[in-house]
Coordinates of C-alpha atoms in Angstrom, one line a residue:
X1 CA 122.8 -91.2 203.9
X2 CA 122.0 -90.1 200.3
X3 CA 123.1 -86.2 201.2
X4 CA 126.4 -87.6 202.5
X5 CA 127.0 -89.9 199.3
X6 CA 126.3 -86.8 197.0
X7 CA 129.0 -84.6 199.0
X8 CA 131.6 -87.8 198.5
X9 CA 130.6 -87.4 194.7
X10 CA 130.7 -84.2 194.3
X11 CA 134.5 -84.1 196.5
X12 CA 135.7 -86.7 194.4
X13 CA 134.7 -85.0 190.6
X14 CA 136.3 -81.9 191.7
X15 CA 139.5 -83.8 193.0
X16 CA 139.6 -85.5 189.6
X17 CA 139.3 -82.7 187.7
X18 CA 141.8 -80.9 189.3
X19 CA 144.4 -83.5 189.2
X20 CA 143.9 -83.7 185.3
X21 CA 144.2 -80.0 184.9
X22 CA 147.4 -80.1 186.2
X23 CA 148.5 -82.8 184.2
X24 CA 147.6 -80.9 181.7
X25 CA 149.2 -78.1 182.4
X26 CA 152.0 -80.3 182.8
X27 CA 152.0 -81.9 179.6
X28 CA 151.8 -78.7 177.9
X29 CA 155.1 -77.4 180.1
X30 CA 156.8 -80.5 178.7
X31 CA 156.1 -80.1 175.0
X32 CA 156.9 -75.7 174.6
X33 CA 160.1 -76.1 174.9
X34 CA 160.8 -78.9 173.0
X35 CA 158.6 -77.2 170.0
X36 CA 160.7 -74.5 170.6
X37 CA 163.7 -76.1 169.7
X38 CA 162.3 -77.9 166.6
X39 CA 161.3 -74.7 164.9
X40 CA 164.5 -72.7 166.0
X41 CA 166.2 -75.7 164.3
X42 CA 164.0 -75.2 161.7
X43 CA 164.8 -71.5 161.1
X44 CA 168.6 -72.3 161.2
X45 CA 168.6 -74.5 158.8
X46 CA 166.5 -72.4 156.4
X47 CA 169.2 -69.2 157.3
X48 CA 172.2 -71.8 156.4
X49 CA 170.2 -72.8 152.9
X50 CA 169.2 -69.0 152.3
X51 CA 173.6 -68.2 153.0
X52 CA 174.4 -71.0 150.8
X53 CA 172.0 -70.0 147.7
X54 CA 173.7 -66.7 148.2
X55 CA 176.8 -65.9 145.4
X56 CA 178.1 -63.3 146.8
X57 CA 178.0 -60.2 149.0
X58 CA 176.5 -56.6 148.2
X59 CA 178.9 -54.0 148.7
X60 CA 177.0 -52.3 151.9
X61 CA 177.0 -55.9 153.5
X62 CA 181.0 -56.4 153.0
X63 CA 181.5 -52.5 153.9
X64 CA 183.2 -51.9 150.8
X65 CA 180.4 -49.5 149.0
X66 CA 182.6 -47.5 146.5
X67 CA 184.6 -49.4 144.6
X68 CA 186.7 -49.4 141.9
X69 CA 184.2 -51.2 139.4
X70 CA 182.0 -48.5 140.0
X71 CA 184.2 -47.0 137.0
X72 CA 182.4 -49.5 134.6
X73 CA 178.8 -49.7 135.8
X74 CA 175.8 -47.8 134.0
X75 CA 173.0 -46.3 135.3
X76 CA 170.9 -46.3 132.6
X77 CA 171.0 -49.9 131.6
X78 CA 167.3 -50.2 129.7
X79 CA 165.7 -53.6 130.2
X80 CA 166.5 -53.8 126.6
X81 CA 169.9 -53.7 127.4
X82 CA 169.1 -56.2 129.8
X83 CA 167.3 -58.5 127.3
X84 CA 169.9 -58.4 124.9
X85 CA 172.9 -59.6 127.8
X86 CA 170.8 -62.5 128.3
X87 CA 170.6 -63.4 125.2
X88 CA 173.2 -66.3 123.7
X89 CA 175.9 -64.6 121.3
X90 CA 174.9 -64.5 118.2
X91 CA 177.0 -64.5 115.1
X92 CA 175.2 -64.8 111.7
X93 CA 176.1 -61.8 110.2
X94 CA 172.3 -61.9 109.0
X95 CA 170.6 -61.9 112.3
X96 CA 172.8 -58.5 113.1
X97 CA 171.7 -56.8 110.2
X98 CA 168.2 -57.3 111.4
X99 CA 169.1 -56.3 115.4
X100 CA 170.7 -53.5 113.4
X101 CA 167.3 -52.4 111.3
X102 CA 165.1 -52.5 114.2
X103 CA 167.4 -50.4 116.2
X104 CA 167.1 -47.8 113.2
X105 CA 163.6 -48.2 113.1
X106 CA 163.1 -47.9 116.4
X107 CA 165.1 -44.2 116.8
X108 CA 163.6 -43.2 113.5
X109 CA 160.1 -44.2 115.5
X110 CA 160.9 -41.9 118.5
X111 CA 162.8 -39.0 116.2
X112 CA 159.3 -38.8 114.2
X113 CA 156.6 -38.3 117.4
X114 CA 154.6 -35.3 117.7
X115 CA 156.2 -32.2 119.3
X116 CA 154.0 -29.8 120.8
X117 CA 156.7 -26.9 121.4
X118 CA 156.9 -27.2 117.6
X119 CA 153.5 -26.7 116.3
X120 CA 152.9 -24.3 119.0
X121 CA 155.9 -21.9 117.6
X122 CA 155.4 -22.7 113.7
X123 CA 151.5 -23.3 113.7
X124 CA 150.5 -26.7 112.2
X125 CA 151.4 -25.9 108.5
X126 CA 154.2 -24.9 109.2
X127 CA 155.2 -27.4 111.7
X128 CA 154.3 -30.1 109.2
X129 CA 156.1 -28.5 106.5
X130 CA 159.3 -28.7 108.1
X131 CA 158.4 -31.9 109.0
X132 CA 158.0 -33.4 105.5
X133 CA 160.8 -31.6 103.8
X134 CA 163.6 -32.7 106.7
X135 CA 162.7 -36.3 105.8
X136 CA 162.9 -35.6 101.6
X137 CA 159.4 -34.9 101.0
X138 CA 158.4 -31.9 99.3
X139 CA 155.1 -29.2 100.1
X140 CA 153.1 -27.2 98.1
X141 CA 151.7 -23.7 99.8
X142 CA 148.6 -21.9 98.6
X143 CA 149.6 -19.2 95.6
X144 CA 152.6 -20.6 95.1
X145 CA 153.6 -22.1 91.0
X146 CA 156.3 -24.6 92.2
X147 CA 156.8 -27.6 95.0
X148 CA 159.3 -26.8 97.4
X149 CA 161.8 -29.2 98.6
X150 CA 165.3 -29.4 100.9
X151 CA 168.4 -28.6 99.1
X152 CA 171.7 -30.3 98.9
X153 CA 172.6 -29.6 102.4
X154 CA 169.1 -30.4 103.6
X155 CA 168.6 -27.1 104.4
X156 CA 164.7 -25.7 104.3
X157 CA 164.1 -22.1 103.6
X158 CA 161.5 -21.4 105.9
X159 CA 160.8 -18.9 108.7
X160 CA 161.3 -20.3 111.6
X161 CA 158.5 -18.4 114.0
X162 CA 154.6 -19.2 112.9
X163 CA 153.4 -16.7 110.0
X164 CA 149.8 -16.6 108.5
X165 CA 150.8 -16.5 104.8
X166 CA 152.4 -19.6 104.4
X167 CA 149.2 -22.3 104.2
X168 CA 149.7 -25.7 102.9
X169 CA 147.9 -26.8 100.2
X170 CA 149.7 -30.1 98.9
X171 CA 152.2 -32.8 100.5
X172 CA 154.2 -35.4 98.9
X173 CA 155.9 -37.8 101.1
X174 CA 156.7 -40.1 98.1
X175 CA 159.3 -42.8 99.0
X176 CA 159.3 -41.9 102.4
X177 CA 160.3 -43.9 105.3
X178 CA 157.5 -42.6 107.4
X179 CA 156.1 -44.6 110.3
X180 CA 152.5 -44.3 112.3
X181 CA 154.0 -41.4 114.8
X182 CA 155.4 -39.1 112.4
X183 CA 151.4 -39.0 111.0
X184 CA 150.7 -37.2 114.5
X185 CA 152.6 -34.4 113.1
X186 CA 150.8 -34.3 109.5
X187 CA 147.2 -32.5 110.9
X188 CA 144.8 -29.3 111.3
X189 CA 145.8 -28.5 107.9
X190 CA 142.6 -26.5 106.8
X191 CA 143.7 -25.7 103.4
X192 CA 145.4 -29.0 102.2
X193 CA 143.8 -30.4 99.1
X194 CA 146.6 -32.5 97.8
X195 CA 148.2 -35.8 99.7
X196 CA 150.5 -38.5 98.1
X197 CA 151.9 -41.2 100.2
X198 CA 153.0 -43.1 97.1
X199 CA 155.5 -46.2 97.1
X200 CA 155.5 -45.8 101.2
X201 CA 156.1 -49.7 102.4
X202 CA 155.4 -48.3 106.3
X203 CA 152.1 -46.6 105.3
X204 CA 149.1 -49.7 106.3
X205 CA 145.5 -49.4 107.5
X206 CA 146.4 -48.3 111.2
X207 CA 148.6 -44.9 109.5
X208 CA 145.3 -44.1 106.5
X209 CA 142.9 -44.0 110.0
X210 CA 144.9 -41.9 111.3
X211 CA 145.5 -39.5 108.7
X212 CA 142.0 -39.8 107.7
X213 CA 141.1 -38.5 110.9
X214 CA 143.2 -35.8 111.3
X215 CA 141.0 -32.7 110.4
X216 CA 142.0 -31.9 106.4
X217 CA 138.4 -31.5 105.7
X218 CA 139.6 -29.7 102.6
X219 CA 141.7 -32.8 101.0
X220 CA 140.7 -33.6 97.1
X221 CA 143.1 -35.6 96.0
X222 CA 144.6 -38.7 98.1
X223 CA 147.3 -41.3 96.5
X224 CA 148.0 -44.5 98.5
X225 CA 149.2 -46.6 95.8
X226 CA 152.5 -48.4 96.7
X227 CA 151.5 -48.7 100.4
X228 CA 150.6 -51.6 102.5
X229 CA 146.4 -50.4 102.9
X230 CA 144.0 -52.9 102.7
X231 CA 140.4 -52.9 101.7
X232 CA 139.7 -52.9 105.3
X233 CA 141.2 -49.5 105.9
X234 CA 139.1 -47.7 103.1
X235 CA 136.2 -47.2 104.4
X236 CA 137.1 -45.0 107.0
X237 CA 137.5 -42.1 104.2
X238 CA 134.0 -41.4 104.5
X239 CA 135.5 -38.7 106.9
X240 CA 136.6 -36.6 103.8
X241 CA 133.6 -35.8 102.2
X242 CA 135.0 -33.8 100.0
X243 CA 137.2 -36.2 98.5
X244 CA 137.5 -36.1 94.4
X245 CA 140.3 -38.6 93.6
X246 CA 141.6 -41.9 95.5
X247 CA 144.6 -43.8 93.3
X248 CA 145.6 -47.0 94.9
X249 CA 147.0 -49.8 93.0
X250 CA 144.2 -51.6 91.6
X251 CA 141.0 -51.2 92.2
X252 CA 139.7 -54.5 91.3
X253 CA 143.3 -56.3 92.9
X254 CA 140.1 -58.8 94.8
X255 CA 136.4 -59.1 94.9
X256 CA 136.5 -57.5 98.6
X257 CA 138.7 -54.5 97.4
X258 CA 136.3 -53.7 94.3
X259 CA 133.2 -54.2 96.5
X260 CA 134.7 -51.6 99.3
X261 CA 135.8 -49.1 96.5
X262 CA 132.1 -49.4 94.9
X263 CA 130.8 -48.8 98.4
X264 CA 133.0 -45.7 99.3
X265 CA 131.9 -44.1 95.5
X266 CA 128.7 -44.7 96.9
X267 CA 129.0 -43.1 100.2
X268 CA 130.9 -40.1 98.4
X269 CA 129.2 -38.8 95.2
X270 CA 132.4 -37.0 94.1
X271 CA 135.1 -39.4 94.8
X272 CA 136.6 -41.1 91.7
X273 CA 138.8 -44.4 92.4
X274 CA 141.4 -44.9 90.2
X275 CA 144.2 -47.3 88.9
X276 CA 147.9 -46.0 90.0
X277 CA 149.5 -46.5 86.0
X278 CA 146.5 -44.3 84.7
X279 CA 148.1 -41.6 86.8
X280 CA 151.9 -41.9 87.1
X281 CA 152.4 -43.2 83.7
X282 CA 151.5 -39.9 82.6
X283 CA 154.0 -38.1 85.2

């Protein structure tokens, strides 16, 4: 009796779970395709809202590719350019001025960057001396009795091919409008003694590190009076150790400045720190 009980058992468990796999299987028939149908909805509705949020057509979806617009588009619209369409129009004669300065600036910036080709034909002291007089400066090579600057015209006297007698020995670049790239172009200069960046507003701390390191070992005489250099910029002129003269504006304009100056006279036995009207007062 209990073996034929257990076989009615085990008949019935299988029969039960058969009956609710197919229901199951069932069910699950039922729901696809209405899930289906929900997300292709779905999907329509997003392809109606993505049509809608759409202005217009591009040319290669309405077939119409060349135009006659294409007269008055540029292809070399700058983000810049970009910027300044999405800007409001502005009409205080003051703020174009300034929009007007900064785009000066910005060309003078990119006319005064290093050019290899050019020091690599002229040699460095050449290459900077061509540099310097173009922009109203005036040089100084070695043996010669005068300073040589640009005439009239603008024109420089100079050869135009690298030649080893002409070595630089002093720079002026006095009232200048000389910014941080056009310093990449003032270096290697082995025999330069003399350097005067005086009444240069653009000349700061980031333009003396530069020029401090840029391999005039020789340099005596330095004048950054007029400029925009701070006492934190000084000390790195412990890289010309054979410095003699420094003339700034004042060297006790603040309690840091004269502590930084008495530190750098310090560091270099031969340098003498001076006050600017001590000097060009005399001129």
């Amino acid at each position: 009796m209990l073996k034929v009980y257990s076989r009615i058992l085990q008949q019935s468990s299988r029969r039960s779970l058969t009956l609710s796999a197919r229901r199951l299987n069932e069910i699950t028939n039922e729901n696809e395709p209405r899930e289906s149908a929900v997300l292709k909805k779905i999907r329509e509705e997003q392809m109606r809202d993505k049509a809608a949020l759409k202005w217009r057509k591009t040319n290669e979806e309405s077939g119409d590719i060349d135009t006659k617009l294409k007269y008055f588009a540029n292809n070399e619209q700058t983000s810049d350019f970009i910027l300044l369409m999405q800007k409001p129009l502005e009409l205080n004669p003051k703020k174009w001025k300034d929009m007007w300065d900064k785009r000066k600036e910005k060309n003078e910036r990119h006319m005064q960057k290093f050019m290899s080709e050019r020091h690599e034909i002229l040699g460095p002291d050449l290459a900077t001396a061509h540099f310097i007089l173009h922009r109203g400066g005036s040089i100084k090579f070695v043996n010669a009795q005068q300073w040589t600057r640009s005439n009239e015209d603008g024109d420089v006297k100079l050869p135009s091919r690298y030649d080893a007698k002409f070595k630089l020995e002093g720079i002026r670049c006095d009232n200048m409008r000389l910014f941080y790239e056009g310093l990449e172009n003032i270096r290697w200069l082995e025999h330069l003694k003399f350097a005067s960046f005086h009444n240069v507003p653009t000349f700061d701390d980031w333009c003396l590190d530069r020029f401090s390191g840029s391999q005039c070992d020789k340099l005596e005489v330095l004048d950054i009076s007029g400029t925009n250099c701070t006492a934190r910029s000084l000390s790195c002129l412990y890289r010309l150790s054979n410095l003699k003269l420094l003339i700034v504006n004042d060297p006790k304009e603040t309690l840091e400045y004269e502590l930084t100056c008495a530190m750098l006279e310090e560091a270099l036995p031969k340098l003498k720190i001076v006050n600017s009207l001590s000097v060009h007062n005399l001129q």
